[in-house]
mmCIF file of C-alpha atoms in Angstrom:
data_model
loop_
_atom_site.group_PDB
_atom_site.id
_atom_site.type_symbol
_atom_site.label_atom_id
_atom_site.label_comp_id
_atom_site.label_asym_id
_atom_site.label_seq_id
_atom_site.Cartn_x
_atom_site.Cartn_y
_atom_site.Cartn_z
ATOM 1 C CA UNK A 15 28.002 2.859 13.382
ATOM 2 C CA UNK A 16 25.191 3.873 11.553
ATOM 3 C CA UNK A 17 21.892 6.384 13.041
ATOM 4 C CA UNK A 18 19.820 3.465 12.222
ATOM 5 C CA UNK A 19 19.120 0.497 10.008
ATOM 6 C CA UNK A 20 16.689 -0.314 7.696
ATOM 7 C CA UNK A 21 14.874 -3.544 7.480
ATOM 8 C CA UNK A 22 12.982 -3.701 4.600
ATOM 9 C CA UNK A 23 13.642 -1.452 1.159
ATOM 10 C CA UNK A 24 10.353 -1.340 -0.742
ATOM 11 C CA UNK A 25 7.523 1.611 -0.416
ATOM 12 C CA UNK A 26 8.001 2.270 3.424
ATOM 13 C CA UNK A 27 11.222 1.359 4.543
ATOM 14 C CA UNK A 28 12.893 2.957 0.651
ATOM 15 C CA UNK A 29 10.996 5.853 1.640
ATOM 16 C CA UNK A 30 12.164 5.858 5.242
ATOM 17 C CA UNK A 31 16.330 5.635 5.034
ATOM 18 C CA UNK A 32 16.238 8.679 2.030
ATOM 19 C CA UNK A 33 14.168 11.118 4.016
ATOM 20 C CA UNK A 34 16.175 9.829 6.642
ATOM 21 C CA UNK A 35 18.990 10.494 4.375
ATOM 22 C CA UNK A 36 18.348 13.343 2.839
ATOM 23 C CA UNK A 37 18.841 14.539 6.671
ATOM 24 C CA UNK A 38 21.815 13.431 6.768
ATOM 25 C CA UNK A 39 21.126 10.494 8.982
ATOM 26 C CA UNK A 40 23.654 7.837 8.602
ATOM 27 C CA UNK A 41 21.320 5.226 7.283
ATOM 28 C CA UNK A 42 22.027 1.603 6.445
ATOM 29 C CA UNK A 43 19.184 -0.283 4.132
ATOM 30 C CA UNK A 44 18.666 -4.143 3.939
ATOM 31 C CA UNK A 45 16.483 -5.763 1.708
ATOM 32 C CA UNK A 46 16.877 -10.406 0.811
ATOM 33 C CA UNK A 47 15.180 -8.692 -2.615
ATOM 34 C CA UNK A 48 17.445 -7.382 -5.043
ATOM 35 C CA UNK A 49 15.952 -4.274 -7.560
ATOM 36 C CA UNK A 50 14.669 -3.975 -9.410
ATOM 37 C CA UNK A 51 12.033 -7.234 -8.074
ATOM 38 C CA UNK A 52 8.883 -7.788 -8.308
ATOM 39 C CA UNK A 53 6.048 -8.076 -4.799
ATOM 40 C CA UNK A 54 2.237 -9.030 -4.810
ATOM 41 C CA UNK A 55 0.548 -5.361 -4.599
ATOM 42 C CA UNK A 56 -2.178 -3.864 -6.611
ATOM 43 C CA UNK A 57 -0.621 -0.728 -6.990
ATOM 44 C CA UNK A 58 -3.098 2.044 -6.879
ATOM 45 C CA UNK A 59 -1.755 5.305 -5.009
ATOM 46 C CA UNK A 60 -4.012 7.817 -4.186
ATOM 47 C CA UNK A 61 -3.411 11.703 -4.741
ATOM 48 C CA UNK A 62 -2.298 11.704 -1.109
ATOM 49 C CA UNK A 63 0.135 10.131 -1.903
ATOM 50 C CA UNK A 64 1.183 11.279 -6.103
ATOM 51 C CA UNK A 65 1.662 14.666 -3.442
ATOM 52 C CA UNK A 66 3.963 13.110 -1.401
ATOM 53 C CA UNK A 67 6.361 11.842 -3.974
ATOM 54 C CA UNK A 68 6.022 15.517 -5.830
ATOM 55 C CA UNK A 69 7.122 16.739 -2.570
ATOM 56 C CA UNK A 70 9.657 14.555 -2.750
ATOM 57 C CA UNK A 71 10.856 15.683 -6.102
ATOM 58 C CA UNK A 72 10.000 12.240 -7.430
ATOM 59 C CA UNK A 73 6.281 12.341 -9.609
ATOM 60 C CA UNK A 74 8.528 13.989 -12.545
ATOM 61 C CA UNK A 75 10.987 10.698 -12.458
ATOM 62 C CA UNK A 76 8.592 8.462 -11.856
ATOM 63 C CA UNK A 77 6.267 9.688 -14.502
ATOM 64 C CA UNK A 78 9.057 9.884 -16.908
ATOM 65 C CA UNK A 79 9.226 5.883 -17.243
ATOM 66 C CA UNK A 80 5.355 6.301 -18.866
ATOM 67 C CA UNK A 81 3.427 4.965 -15.858
ATOM 68 C CA UNK A 82 -0.001 6.994 -16.565
ATOM 69 C CA UNK A 83 -1.541 9.521 -14.740
ATOM 70 C CA UNK A 84 -5.144 8.906 -13.590
ATOM 71 C CA UNK A 85 -7.380 11.578 -13.963
ATOM 72 C CA UNK A 86 -11.017 9.508 -13.815
ATOM 73 C CA UNK A 87 -12.396 7.291 -12.067
ATOM 74 C CA UNK A 88 -16.110 5.397 -13.417
ATOM 75 C CA UNK A 89 -17.678 2.902 -10.329
ATOM 76 C CA UNK A 90 -20.382 1.030 -11.498
ATOM 77 C CA UNK A 91 -22.391 -1.379 -8.934
ATOM 78 C CA UNK A 92 -26.043 -3.029 -9.487
ATOM 79 C CA UNK A 93 -28.066 -2.679 -13.031
ATOM 80 C CA UNK A 94 -27.703 0.805 -13.848
ATOM 81 C CA UNK A 95 -25.615 3.376 -11.690
ATOM 82 C CA UNK A 96 -22.490 4.643 -12.915
ATOM 83 C CA UNK A 97 -20.873 7.175 -10.631
ATOM 84 C CA UNK A 98 -17.567 8.926 -13.597
ATOM 85 C CA UNK A 99 -15.986 11.720 -11.527
ATOM 86 C CA UNK A 100 -12.144 11.829 -10.177
ATOM 87 C CA UNK A 101 -9.917 11.302 -7.796
ATOM 88 C CA UNK A 102 -10.216 13.690 -4.398
ATOM 89 C CA UNK A 103 -7.043 16.303 -5.054
ATOM 90 C CA UNK A 104 -4.820 16.345 -2.519
ATOM 91 C CA UNK A 105 -2.365 19.528 -1.853
ATOM 92 C CA UNK A 106 -2.890 20.272 -5.555
ATOM 93 C CA UNK A 107 -2.612 16.818 -6.862
ATOM 94 C CA UNK A 108 -5.265 15.377 -8.663
ATOM 95 C CA UNK A 109 -4.446 11.849 -9.967
ATOM 96 C CA UNK A 110 -3.393 8.828 -8.901
ATOM 97 C CA UNK A 111 -1.589 6.531 -9.935
ATOM 98 C CA UNK A 112 -0.693 2.852 -10.763
ATOM 99 C CA UNK A 113 2.977 1.734 -11.129
ATOM 100 C CA UNK A 114 4.700 -1.792 -11.124
ATOM 101 C CA UNK A 115 6.639 -2.484 -8.521
ATOM 102 C CA UNK A 116 9.391 -3.404 -10.242
ATOM 103 C CA UNK A 117 9.614 0.623 -11.287
ATOM 104 C CA UNK A 118 8.139 1.932 -8.201
ATOM 105 C CA UNK A 119 10.163 0.684 -5.533
ATOM 106 C CA UNK A 120 13.241 1.256 -7.231
ATOM 107 C CA UNK A 121 13.261 4.547 -7.820
ATOM 108 C CA UNK A 122 13.225 4.729 -4.172
ATOM 109 C CA UNK A 123 16.071 2.356 -3.415
ATOM 110 C CA UNK A 124 18.122 4.479 -5.629
ATOM 111 C CA UNK A 125 16.851 8.205 -4.297
ATOM 112 C CA UNK A 126 17.626 6.406 -0.750
ATOM 113 C CA UNK A 127 21.217 5.713 -2.041
ATOM 114 C CA UNK A 128 21.859 8.965 -4.151
ATOM 115 C CA UNK A 129 20.858 10.624 -0.476
ATOM 116 C CA UNK A 130 23.348 8.532 0.849
ATOM 117 C CA UNK A 131 21.948 5.745 2.848
ATOM 118 C CA UNK A 132 24.583 2.859 1.954
ATOM 119 C CA UNK A 133 22.366 -0.396 0.161
ATOM 120 C CA UNK A 134 22.641 -3.939 0.607
ATOM 121 C CA UNK A 135 20.781 -6.358 -0.875
ATOM 122 C CA UNK A 136 20.935 -10.142 -0.502
ATOM 123 C CA UNK A 137 20.862 -9.503 3.249
ATOM 124 C CA UNK A 138 18.047 -11.437 4.543
ATOM 125 C CA UNK A 139 18.075 -10.459 8.540
ATOM 126 C CA UNK A 140 17.979 -12.731 11.449
ATOM 127 C CA UNK A 141 18.235 -11.527 14.986
ATOM 128 C CA UNK A 142 18.077 -7.998 16.825
ATOM 129 C CA UNK A 143 21.057 -7.404 18.811
ATOM 130 C CA UNK A 144 20.572 -6.772 22.778
ATOM 131 C CA UNK A 145 21.654 -4.523 25.195
ATOM 132 C CA UNK A 146 20.424 -4.370 28.368
ATOM 133 C CA UNK A 147 16.682 -5.330 27.226
ATOM 134 C CA UNK A 148 17.536 -2.739 24.280
ATOM 135 C CA UNK A 149 17.909 -3.275 20.481
ATOM 136 C CA UNK A 150 21.819 -1.574 19.189
ATOM 137 C CA UNK A 151 22.306 -3.583 15.947
ATOM 138 C CA UNK A 152 20.898 -6.501 13.399
ATOM 139 C CA UNK A 153 23.016 -9.934 12.024
ATOM 140 C CA UNK A 154 21.818 -10.161 9.263
ATOM 141 C CA UNK A 155 23.277 -13.654 6.386
ATOM 142 C CA UNK A 156 22.364 -14.855 2.874
ATOM 143 C CA UNK A 157 24.333 -14.106 -0.696
ATOM 144 C CA UNK A 158 25.755 -10.974 0.077
ATOM 145 C CA UNK A 159 27.267 -12.785 3.868
ATOM 146 C CA UNK A 160 27.220 -12.880 7.622
ATOM 147 C CA UNK A 161 27.466 -9.877 8.955
ATOM 148 C CA UNK A 162 26.315 -7.732 12.013
ATOM 149 C CA UNK A 163 26.110 -4.182 12.726
ATOM 150 C CA UNK A 164 24.999 -1.658 15.328
ATOM 151 C CA UNK A 165 22.713 1.804 14.780
ATOM 152 C CA UNK A 166 20.406 3.682 17.303
ATOM 153 C CA UNK A 167 17.810 2.545 16.459
ATOM 154 C CA UNK A 168 16.185 -0.453 14.426
ATOM 155 C CA UNK A 169 13.811 0.157 11.595
ATOM 156 C CA UNK A 170 11.705 -2.674 11.365
ATOM 157 C CA UNK A 171 9.659 -2.276 7.197
ATOM 158 C CA UNK A 172 9.778 -5.921 6.630
ATOM 159 C CA UNK A 173 5.803 -6.202 5.447
ATOM 160 C CA UNK A 174 2.387 -8.041 7.240
ATOM 161 C CA UNK A 175 5.161 -11.182 8.403
ATOM 162 C CA UNK A 176 7.603 -8.956 10.013
ATOM 163 C CA UNK A 177 10.887 -10.620 11.433
ATOM 164 C CA UNK A 178 11.443 -7.106 13.224
ATOM 165 C CA UNK A 179 7.876 -7.394 14.495
ATOM 166 C CA UNK A 180 8.909 -11.078 16.232
ATOM 167 C CA UNK A 181 11.859 -10.667 17.325
ATOM 168 C CA UNK A 182 11.330 -7.834 19.102
ATOM 169 C CA UNK A 183 8.128 -9.396 20.922
ATOM 170 C CA UNK A 184 5.446 -6.411 19.185
ATOM 171 C CA UNK A 185 2.321 -7.392 20.865
ATOM 172 C CA UNK A 186 -0.752 -6.921 18.360
ATOM 173 C CA UNK A 187 -3.042 -4.273 20.127
ATOM 174 C CA UNK A 188 -5.969 -4.838 17.398
ATOM 175 C CA UNK A 189 -6.558 -8.588 15.277
ATOM 176 C CA UNK A 190 -9.731 -7.736 12.869
ATOM 177 C CA UNK A 191 -9.705 -10.581 10.908
ATOM 178 C CA UNK A 192 -9.316 -11.131 6.972
ATOM 179 C CA UNK A 193 -12.476 -10.480 4.428
ATOM 180 C CA UNK A 194 -11.678 -10.380 1.198
ATOM 181 C CA UNK A 195 -8.762 -11.872 -1.131
ATOM 182 C CA UNK A 196 -7.360 -10.753 -4.618
ATOM 183 C CA UNK A 197 -6.385 -11.390 -7.472
ATOM 184 C CA UNK A 198 -4.824 -9.868 -10.914
ATOM 185 C CA UNK A 199 -2.857 -9.943 -13.923
ATOM 186 C CA UNK A 200 -1.899 -7.978 -16.525
ATOM 187 C CA UNK A 201 -3.100 -7.323 -20.029
ATOM 188 C CA UNK A 202 -2.548 -4.892 -23.317
ATOM 189 C CA UNK A 203 -5.453 -3.510 -25.777
ATOM 190 C CA UNK A 204 -7.497 -2.107 -23.144
ATOM 191 C CA UNK A 205 -8.935 1.233 -22.813
ATOM 192 C CA UNK A 206 -7.088 3.741 -21.142
ATOM 193 C CA UNK A 207 -10.258 5.593 -19.154
ATOM 194 C CA UNK A 208 -9.402 5.583 -15.848
ATOM 195 C CA UNK A 209 -9.806 3.598 -13.666
ATOM 196 C CA UNK A 210 -12.751 1.338 -14.210
ATOM 197 C CA UNK A 211 -14.832 -0.236 -10.750
ATOM 198 C CA UNK A 212 -17.270 -2.963 -11.267
ATOM 199 C CA UNK A 213 -19.383 -4.171 -7.255
ATOM 200 C CA UNK A 214 -22.026 -6.418 -7.562
ATOM 201 C CA UNK A 215 -22.720 -10.671 -7.780
ATOM 202 C CA UNK A 216 -20.305 -10.935 -3.980
ATOM 203 C CA UNK A 217 -17.155 -9.927 -6.036
ATOM 204 C CA UNK A 218 -15.150 -6.794 -7.224
ATOM 205 C CA UNK A 219 -13.550 -6.347 -10.752
ATOM 206 C CA UNK A 220 -11.020 -3.429 -11.123
ATOM 207 C CA UNK A 221 -9.425 -2.325 -14.005
ATOM 208 C CA UNK A 222 -6.755 0.492 -13.889
ATOM 209 C CA UNK A 223 -3.675 1.423 -16.402
ATOM 210 C CA UNK A 224 -0.085 0.999 -15.247
ATOM 211 C CA UNK A 225 3.195 0.766 -17.334
ATOM 212 C CA UNK A 226 4.414 -0.602 -20.984
ATOM 213 C CA UNK A 227 0.735 0.089 -22.167
ATOM 214 C CA UNK A 228 -1.269 -2.441 -19.805
ATOM 215 C CA UNK A 229 -3.891 -2.603 -17.690
ATOM 216 C CA UNK A 230 -4.060 -4.682 -14.494
ATOM 217 C CA UNK A 231 -7.099 -6.668 -14.089
ATOM 218 C CA UNK A 232 -7.787 -7.084 -10.543
ATOM 219 C CA UNK A 233 -10.907 -9.476 -8.877
ATOM 220 C CA UNK A 234 -11.722 -9.615 -5.676
ATOM 221 C CA UNK A 235 -13.805 -12.469 -3.483
ATOM 222 C CA UNK A 236 -15.055 -12.596 0.057
ATOM 223 C CA UNK A 237 -12.163 -14.687 1.673
ATOM 224 C CA UNK A 238 -14.599 -17.974 2.137
ATOM 225 C CA UNK A 239 -13.893 -17.584 -1.345
ATOM 226 C CA UNK A 240 -10.261 -18.583 -1.317
ATOM 227 C CA UNK A 241 -9.703 -22.042 -1.546
ATOM 228 C CA UNK A 242 -12.317 -22.781 -3.619
ATOM 229 C CA UNK A 243 -10.746 -19.747 -6.580
ATOM 230 C CA UNK A 244 -7.666 -21.194 -5.373
ATOM 231 C CA UNK A 245 -8.038 -24.753 -7.007
ATOM 232 C CA UNK A 246 -9.130 -23.351 -10.762
ATOM 233 C CA UNK A 247 -7.621 -19.448 -10.485
ATOM 234 C CA UNK A 248 -7.812 -18.564 -14.277
ATOM 235 C CA UNK A 249 -10.947 -20.209 -14.883
ATOM 236 C CA UNK A 250 -12.620 -18.223 -10.964
ATOM 237 C CA UNK A 251 -10.807 -14.924 -12.161
ATOM 238 C CA UNK A 252 -12.499 -15.062 -15.729
ATOM 239 C CA UNK A 253 -15.644 -16.340 -15.589
ATOM 240 C CA UNK A 254 -15.644 -13.396 -12.538
ATOM 241 C CA UNK A 255 -14.931 -10.954 -14.891
ATOM 242 C CA UNK A 256 -17.589 -11.963 -17.464
ATOM 243 C CA UNK A 257 -20.239 -11.634 -15.567
ATOM 244 C CA UNK A 258 -18.950 -8.040 -13.775
ATOM 245 C CA UNK A 259 -17.568 -6.227 -16.793
ATOM 246 C CA UNK A 260 -17.733 -8.345 -19.662
ATOM 247 C CA UNK A 261 -16.706 -5.968 -21.857
ATOM 248 C CA UNK A 262 -13.488 -5.888 -20.408
ATOM 249 C CA UNK A 263 -13.354 -9.784 -20.539
ATOM 250 C CA UNK A 264 -13.947 -9.898 -24.652
ATOM 251 C CA UNK A 265 -10.446 -8.400 -24.159
ATOM 252 C CA UNK A 266 -8.366 -10.637 -22.169
ATOM 253 C CA UNK A 267 -7.465 -12.934 -23.980
ATOM 254 C CA UNK A 268 -4.557 -15.523 -24.159
ATOM 255 C CA UNK A 269 -2.329 -13.039 -26.571
ATOM 256 C CA UNK A 270 -3.108 -9.572 -24.956
ATOM 257 C CA UNK A 271 -1.491 -11.963 -21.501
ATOM 258 C CA UNK A 272 1.166 -10.757 -20.083
ATOM 259 C CA UNK A 273 2.516 -13.339 -17.680
ATOM 260 C CA UNK A 274 0.358 -15.149 -14.744
ATOM 261 C CA UNK A 275 -2.612 -14.566 -12.429
ATOM 262 C CA UNK A 276 -1.497 -13.439 -9.538
ATOM 263 C CA UNK A 277 -2.750 -12.316 -5.672
ATOM 264 C CA UNK A 278 -3.091 -13.198 -1.900
ATOM 265 C CA UNK A 279 -5.409 -14.493 0.535
ATOM 266 C CA UNK A 280 -3.176 -12.948 2.975
ATOM 267 C CA UNK A 281 -5.304 -9.785 4.017
ATOM 268 C CA UNK A 282 -5.850 -9.349 7.259
ATOM 269 C CA UNK A 283 -6.447 -6.668 8.908
ATOM 270 C CA UNK A 284 -4.453 -5.088 12.072
ATOM 271 C CA UNK A 285 -2.107 -2.947 14.522
ATOM 272 C CA UNK A 286 0.495 -3.997 15.971
ATOM 273 C CA UNK A 287 2.471 -2.482 18.828
ATOM 274 C CA UNK A 288 4.877 -0.572 16.870
ATOM 275 C CA UNK A 289 7.943 1.351 19.009
ATOM 276 C CA UNK A 290 9.650 -0.012 22.574
ATOM 277 C CA UNK A 291 13.192 0.742 23.135
ATOM 278 C CA UNK A 292 15.310 1.462 20.189
ATOM 279 C CA UNK A 293 12.982 -0.173 17.421
ATOM 280 C CA UNK A 294 10.141 0.580 15.913
ATOM 281 C CA UNK A 295 7.922 -0.105 12.940
ATOM 282 C CA UNK A 296 6.371 1.361 9.793
ATOM 283 C CA UNK A 297 4.062 0.189 7.131
ATOM 284 C CA UNK A 298 2.831 -3.239 6.869
ATOM 285 C CA UNK A 299 5.171 -4.783 9.638
ATOM 286 C CA UNK A 300 3.099 -2.110 11.923
ATOM 287 C CA UNK A 301 -0.492 -2.390 11.001
ATOM 288 C CA UNK A 302 -2.032 -3.166 7.482
ATOM 289 C CA UNK A 303 -5.832 -3.330 6.243
ATOM 290 C CA UNK A 304 -7.188 -4.837 3.159
ATOM 291 C CA UNK A 305 -6.873 -3.222 0.177
ATOM 292 C CA UNK A 306 -9.828 -2.682 -0.900
ATOM 293 C CA UNK A 307 -9.154 1.165 -0.308
ATOM 294 C CA UNK A 308 -5.783 0.165 -2.174
ATOM 295 C CA UNK A 309 -4.526 3.030 1.317
ATOM 296 C CA UNK A 310 -1.358 0.488 1.417
ATOM 297 C CA UNK A 311 1.290 2.551 -0.387
ATOM 298 C CA UNK A 312 0.487 5.956 0.640
ATOM 299 C CA UNK A 313 0.135 4.872 4.242
ATOM 300 C CA UNK A 314 3.902 3.519 4.258
ATOM 301 C CA UNK A 315 5.054 7.107 2.511
ATOM 302 C CA UNK A 316 2.256 8.875 5.686
ATOM 303 C CA UNK A 317 5.146 6.674 8.029
ATOM 304 C CA UNK A 318 7.472 7.280 6.871
ATOM 305 C CA UNK A 319 7.200 11.446 6.660
ATOM 306 C CA UNK A 320 6.277 11.042 9.960
ATOM 307 C CA UNK A 321 9.471 9.042 11.344
ATOM 308 C CA UNK A 322 11.596 11.932 9.618
ATOM 309 C CA UNK A 323 10.013 14.627 11.110
ATOM 310 C CA UNK A 324 10.932 13.446 14.459
ATOM 311 C CA UNK A 325 14.394 11.562 14.755
ATOM 312 C CA UNK A 326 16.999 13.818 12.996
ATOM 313 C CA UNK A 327 16.535 15.738 16.147
ATOM 314 C CA UNK A 328 16.144 13.099 18.503
ATOM 315 C CA UNK A 329 19.139 11.062 16.577
ATOM 316 C CA UNK A 330 22.222 13.697 17.936
ATOM 317 C CA UNK A 331 19.444 13.617 21.799
ATOM 318 C CA UNK A 332 20.254 10.851 22.928
ATOM 319 C CA UNK A 333 18.529 6.783 23.208
ATOM 320 C CA UNK A 334 15.480 8.926 25.493
ATOM 321 C CA UNK A 335 14.487 11.161 22.964
ATOM 322 C CA UNK A 336 14.702 8.428 20.493
ATOM 323 C CA UNK A 337 12.269 6.054 22.364
ATOM 324 C CA UNK A 338 9.938 9.605 22.991
ATOM 325 C CA UNK A 339 10.117 9.927 19.482
ATOM 326 C CA UNK A 340 9.108 5.773 18.212
ATOM 327 C CA UNK A 341 6.622 6.782 20.432
ATOM 328 C CA UNK A 342 5.408 10.226 19.345
ATOM 329 C CA UNK A 343 5.533 8.650 15.671
ATOM 330 C CA UNK A 344 3.725 5.405 16.760
ATOM 331 C CA UNK A 345 0.698 7.033 18.627
ATOM 332 C CA UNK A 346 0.379 9.985 15.866
ATOM 333 C CA UNK A 347 -0.414 7.427 13.648
ATOM 334 C CA UNK A 348 -3.286 5.815 15.378
ATOM 335 C CA UNK A 349 -4.698 8.832 16.722
ATOM 336 C CA UNK A 350 -4.764 9.727 12.405
ATOM 337 C CA UNK A 351 -5.280 6.523 10.628
ATOM 338 C CA UNK A 352 -8.312 4.708 12.811
ATOM 339 C CA UNK A 353 -10.950 6.851 10.634
ATOM 340 C CA UNK A 354 -9.613 4.792 8.006
ATOM 341 C CA UNK A 355 -9.598 1.673 9.477
ATOM 342 C CA UNK A 356 -12.846 1.284 10.321
ATOM 343 C CA UNK A 357 -13.896 2.600 6.567
ATOM 344 C CA UNK A 358 -11.408 -0.877 5.614
ATOM 345 C CA UNK A 359 -13.849 -2.726 7.507
ATOM 346 C CA UNK A 360 -16.924 -1.795 6.405
ATOM 347 C CA UNK A 361 -16.144 -1.551 2.677
ATOM 348 C CA UNK A 362 -13.835 -5.488 3.328
ATOM 349 C CA UNK A 363 -16.788 -7.192 5.023
ATOM 350 C CA UNK A 364 -19.599 -5.542 1.997
ATOM 351 C CA UNK A 365 -20.716 -2.203 2.998
ATOM 352 C CA UNK A 366 -19.506 -0.304 -0.999
ATOM 353 C CA UNK A 367 -22.573 -1.972 -1.464
ATOM 354 C CA UNK A 368 -26.026 -2.862 -0.469
ATOM 355 C CA UNK A 369 -27.217 -0.172 2.060
ATOM 356 C CA UNK A 370 -24.954 1.727 0.698
ATOM 357 C CA UNK A 371 -26.495 2.351 -2.605
ATOM 358 C CA UNK A 372 -29.442 4.925 -2.068
ATOM 359 C CA UNK A 373 -26.637 7.293 -0.639
ATOM 360 C CA UNK A 374 -24.651 6.415 -4.330
ATOM 361 C CA UNK A 375 -27.614 6.869 -6.194
ATOM 362 C CA UNK A 376 -28.379 10.702 -4.581
ATOM 363 C CA UNK A 377 -25.079 11.671 -5.777
ATOM 364 C CA UNK A 378 -24.629 10.295 -10.045
ATOM 365 C CA UNK A 379 -25.120 13.894 -11.181
ATOM 366 C CA UNK A 380 -23.490 15.313 -8.218
ATOM 367 C CA UNK A 381 -19.726 15.433 -9.209
ATOM 368 C CA UNK A 382 -18.124 17.615 -6.037
ATOM 369 C CA UNK A 383 -19.994 14.471 -4.190
ATOM 370 C CA UNK A 384 -18.621 11.741 -6.412
ATOM 371 C CA UNK A 385 -14.958 12.605 -6.111
ATOM 372 C CA UNK A 386 -15.946 13.287 -2.367
ATOM 373 C CA UNK A 387 -16.932 9.507 -2.166
ATOM 374 C CA UNK A 388 -13.782 8.293 -3.837
ATOM 375 C CA UNK A 389 -11.573 10.459 -1.166
ATOM 376 C CA UNK A 390 -12.993 7.692 1.499
ATOM 377 C CA UNK A 391 -10.752 5.280 -0.186
ATOM 378 C CA UNK A 392 -7.897 7.198 -0.039
ATOM 379 C CA UNK A 393 -9.038 7.928 4.264
ATOM 380 C CA UNK A 394 -9.333 11.981 3.323
ATOM 381 C CA UNK A 395 -13.119 11.269 4.427
ATOM 382 C CA UNK A 396 -15.005 9.029 6.314
ATOM 383 C CA UNK A 397 -18.028 7.706 5.564
ATOM 384 C CA UNK A 398 -20.259 10.027 8.214
ATOM 385 C CA UNK A 399 -18.915 12.881 6.080
ATOM 386 C CA UNK A 400 -19.586 11.622 3.451
ATOM 387 C CA UNK A 401 -23.048 11.232 4.752
ATOM 388 C CA UNK A 402 -23.579 14.220 6.156
ATOM 389 C CA UNK A 403 -22.255 16.485 3.110
ATOM 390 C CA UNK A 404 -24.326 14.037 1.102
ATOM 391 C CA UNK A 405 -27.375 15.027 3.165
#
């Protein structure tokens, strides 16, 4: 019998398994995929998340894979507004990273296994095992064969369409809707000038460096355009970059392109009930926001740390203590992340353009406020705090 079974071994699940295993918790970490493998993600990790990797001893190993630090951000809106600044620091870390998920997820999984977690890849979650209304285990199928294991706690870290959430009947607390769609690809040969953001014309274009001397180039549209864009994705993508970022568009040649353009319109903003008798949800299984603020990986790390701070002691004190710990974790997440959720909604609905432009023009030559503006995207400040600082 295990102390915990973690269903899903990407950023939320692997980080949770790592932190628990380091404290002597008996962890079974499962995923239907094998690692390294890719997943749809815009990669960006703010200094808040980078600082956690450093605290966990994983920043240097990630940098050693060739992931370039990003210490500059430029934000362009309208015809003449350009804000150049640095990411807002967190615990002395003032860089962002945009690691390929093939690298980051594998690094987290390997660290979890090194800490003592047992990994079973190719294990497709089937159902929760119940006793007297309490989750006491989980059954799996897939490439690794059918098996059932028992544990004091089942942790669902299996993403937006969480099968664990369905099995435990996790009710929606809030469904705020879907406002955007995003698609991206990888190209060689772009100059490394940090993160570039171009806003205007009803779309957003971003470019930033990632592994293998490539740049991720991304286009975001309102969700109302999703069906239209999907009909001819390459044409719409390149046309959008040509309009909003012509200097970048000139470098997006077929010869420089790696792979295909991919992305998603499945970008709903929601919060689910996240804990119950013998179970808890983390990462996108619990709550998800539009990637316009790129907080997903950082949120997963924060939730992993929150659980790891509470569970080891509770696991030794019995089921009621475990449930109290997971309930406290979920309540604390709601208190600490509510403002960031609202800010993300505002940006996803167009709050980073139009009425925001006068404020941004007022800080064009104030580097400390430019960094604070970027701190809003990282969830470090609210829009209200930023407006008060601008004065």
